[in-house]
Amino acid sequence: DDFVYARIHKPLGQFTIGILREEGSNGDKEMAFAFYNAGFVVKDINMRDIVKDGGKILRELHGLVFVGGFSYADALGAASGWASTILLNEKIKYEFNNFYFNLNKFSFGICNGCQLMGLLDWVPGKCIENDSERFESRYVNVKIMKSNSIMLKDMENSTLGVWVAHGEGRFTGLSSKTQVPIHYTDNAGKISTEYPLNPNGSERAAAAVVSTDGRHLAMMPH
């Protein structure tokens, strides 16, 4: 699509990324620095900014990142309070939908942001309570698979060690056709559904899911 073409042929400094946070979010500063260090123009955006202007700020962004944390302390369930702010306001919902369907834009969600993207139906599946019925904070292995994700391009077959820290990170509702760009694996790099290698019991050992067009990526470990 146009974004992928431009990403290759133009300086990243021409692209603006919004780092979106809600009450209880964290990791926003680290995420902002990562994109800034990669050459993006970075904007720090709070959901109050979205509410204030009816979501129009999304129109000037090429990319949007939903960061991790515990929005509203997860008191209403993982990311449910955050999702309600978007879905129950028609103006804001309209702007988010326009962003999602614009072929020149992309999004990325981590942890709480990953849960949010599922609730918004931006990616397949939903995140529910871990099989262990406990909060899982541990170091795991993941493998990046071949997919159409624009953010994981040329990274296939990479194996990485990464932390997980969540109570509701189990991907469910995935079909056999759902693209799973990142899997939990054992120490030898073999995809595993066994606990604690797969710390939450995710279907298909999914550590991430991506939209069918590859522009929207949601990842649980971080």
C-alpha positions as a printed Julia matrix, in Angstrom:
222×3 Matrix{Float64}:
   0.0     0.0    0.0
   0.98    3.68  -0.14
   2.42    3.7    3.36
   4.72    0.76   2.72
   5.92    2.36  -0.54
   6.53    5.7    1.16
   8.24    3.99   4.09
  10.83    2.66   1.67
  11.28    5.73  -0.51
  10.86    8.67   1.89
  12.54    9.74   5.16
  10.59    8.53   8.19
  10.72   12.09   9.51
   7.83   12.86   7.2
   5.59   10.5    9.17
   3.83   11.4   12.41
   3.12    8.78  15.06
   0.73    9.3   17.95
   1.52    7.58  21.26
  -1.92    7.24  22.84
  -2.38    6.7   26.57
  -5.24    6.49  29.04
  -5.44    6.71  32.82
  -3.24    3.89  34.11
  -1.16    3.51  30.95
   2.61    3.21  31.16
   5.53    2.65  28.83
   4.5     5.68  26.77
   7.82    7.48  27.17
   9.83    4.43  26.16
   7.55    3.88  23.17
   7.81    7.53  22.15
  11.6     7.37  22.3
  11.69    4.17  20.23
   9.75    5.78  17.39
  11.62    9.08  17.74
  14.9     7.19  17.57
  13.64    5.48  14.4
  13.06    8.87  12.77
   9.33    9.48  13.26
   7.74   12.75  14.35
   6.21   11.76  17.68
   3.13   13.18  19.41
   2.15   12.39  22.99
  -1.64   12.08  23.11
  -3.89   11.51  26.11
  -7.46   10.27  25.69
  -8.54   13.61  27.18
  -7.06   15.24  24.06
  -9.17   12.89  21.95
 -12.33   13.69  23.92
 -11.65   17.42  23.79
 -11.45   17.67  19.98
 -13.75   14.77  19.12
 -10.92   12.64  17.78
  -9.97   15.02  14.96
  -6.34   14.87  16.05
  -6.2    11.38  14.51
  -6.49   12.9   11.04
  -2.95   14.28  11.15
  -1.36   10.99  12.21
   0.14    8.33   9.97
   0.49    5.84  12.8
  -1.05    5.26  16.22
   0.3     3.28  19.16
  -1.86    2.06  22.04
   0.58    1.58  24.92
   0.52   -0.94  27.74
  -0.35   -0.58  31.4
  -3.54   -0.95  33.38
  -6.15    1.49  32.11
  -8.57    2.36  34.92
  -6.56   -0.17  36.95
  -8.32   -2.85  34.86
 -11.13   -2.57  37.39
 -13.69   -2.96  34.6
 -11.74   -5.73  32.88
  -8.69   -5.44  30.65
  -8.93   -2.23  28.56
 -12.74   -2.17  28.83
 -12.82    1.34  30.3
 -10.51    2.59  27.58
 -12.59    0.95  24.86
 -15.8     2.44  26.27
 -14.4     5.97  25.92
 -14.06    5.3   22.2
 -17.07    3.13  21.41
 -19.69    5.08  23.38
 -18.88    8.46  21.81
 -20.16    8.58  18.23
 -17.82   11.38  17.1
 -14.76    9.67  18.51
 -15.82    6.28  17.2
 -16.26    7.8   13.74
 -12.73    9.25  13.75
 -11.2     5.98  14.94
 -13.05    4.07  12.23
 -11.8     6.5    9.59
  -8.25    6.02  10.85
  -8.58    2.25  10.85
  -9.86    2.01   7.27
  -7.44    4.55   5.81
  -4.96    2.48   3.78
  -2.17    4.98   4.44
  -2.28    4.53   8.22
  -1.18    1.85  10.67
  -1.5     1.01  14.36
   0.3    -0.99  17.02
  -0.99   -2.13  20.41
   1.01   -3.55  23.3
  -0.4    -5.37  26.37
  -3.32   -3.19  27.5
  -3.23   -1.62  24.04
  -3.36   -5.1   22.52
  -6.45   -5.89  24.58
  -7.98   -2.61  23.42
  -7.44   -3.4   19.74
  -9.31   -6.67  20.2
 -12.23   -4.88  21.84
 -12.3    -2.39  18.96
 -12.27   -5.29  16.46
  -9.15   -3.86  14.85
  -7.52   -7.3   15.0
  -8.94  -10.84  15.17
  -9.73  -12.39  18.52
 -10.01  -11.1   22.07
  -7.81  -11.29  25.17
  -9.34  -12.96  28.21
  -8.19  -14.21  31.62
  -5.08  -16.37  31.67
  -5.63  -20.11  31.91
  -3.61  -20.09  35.13
  -6.17  -17.69  36.67
  -3.27  -15.62  37.97
  -1.18  -12.65  36.95
   1.76  -13.89  34.88
   5.05  -12.02  35.03
   7.82  -14.07  33.47
  10.46  -14.17  30.73
   9.39  -16.11  27.64
  10.63  -16.99  24.17
   8.83  -15.9   21.01
   9.37  -16.48  17.3
   8.41  -14.1   14.51
   6.68  -15.87  11.64
   6.16  -14.9    8.03
   3.12  -12.63   7.76
   1.92   -9.52   5.96
   2.57   -7.3    9.01
   4.27   -4.1    7.82
   5.96   -3.73  11.21
   7.54   -7.18  11.14
   8.73   -7.1    7.54
  12.05   -8.92   7.04
  12.06  -10.16  10.67
  10.66  -13.64  10.04
  12.34  -16.57  11.79
  13.78  -14.25  14.44
  13.6   -15.69  17.97
  13.58  -13.31  20.91
  13.4   -13.36  24.67
  10.8   -10.98  26.05
   8.85  -10.27  29.25
   5.15  -10.8   29.8
   3.22   -9.15  32.62
  -0.55   -9.55  32.43
  -3.57  -11.19  33.97
  -5.72  -11.25  30.83
  -3.48  -12.08  27.9
  -5.0   -15.26  26.5
  -5.92  -14.89  22.83
  -9.2   -16.57  22.0
 -11.55  -16.58  19.04
  -8.79  -17.26  16.51
  -9.66  -19.2   13.39
  -7.32  -21.35  11.33
  -7.1   -18.45   8.88
  -6.11  -15.86  11.49
  -2.58  -14.64  10.91
  -0.41  -15.23  13.96
   2.82  -13.3   13.29
   4.45  -14.12  16.65
   4.26  -17.4   18.57
   5.36  -18.5   22.04
   8.08  -21.15  21.77
  10.24  -23.46  23.85
  13.97  -22.93  24.31
  14.66  -24.66  20.99
  12.39  -22.29  19.08
   9.56  -24.83  18.64
   6.05  -23.39  18.89
   4.53  -24.42  22.21
   1.1   -24.34  23.81
   2.47  -25.77  27.08
   2.44  -23.73  30.29
   4.51  -21.8   31.29
   6.16  -21.55  27.85
   2.8   -20.27  26.67
   2.13  -18.25  29.84
  -1.54  -17.49  29.3
  -2.9   -20.43  27.3
  -3.39  -18.48  24.09
  -4.94  -20.4   21.2
  -2.38  -21.42  18.57
   0.36  -20.22  20.97
  -0.37  -16.72  19.72
   1.72  -13.9   21.18
   0.41  -11.43  18.59
  -2.24  -11.07  15.9
  -2.45   -8.84  12.85
  -5.24   -7.48  10.66
  -5.79   -9.15   7.29
  -4.15   -6.24   5.44
  -1.11   -6.19   7.73
  -1.5    -2.57   8.9
  -2.69   -3.2   12.46
  -0.59   -5.27  14.86
  -1.48   -6.24  18.43
   1.13   -7.92  20.65
   0.78   -9.1   24.24
   4.4    -9.65  25.47
   6.53   -6.54  25.84
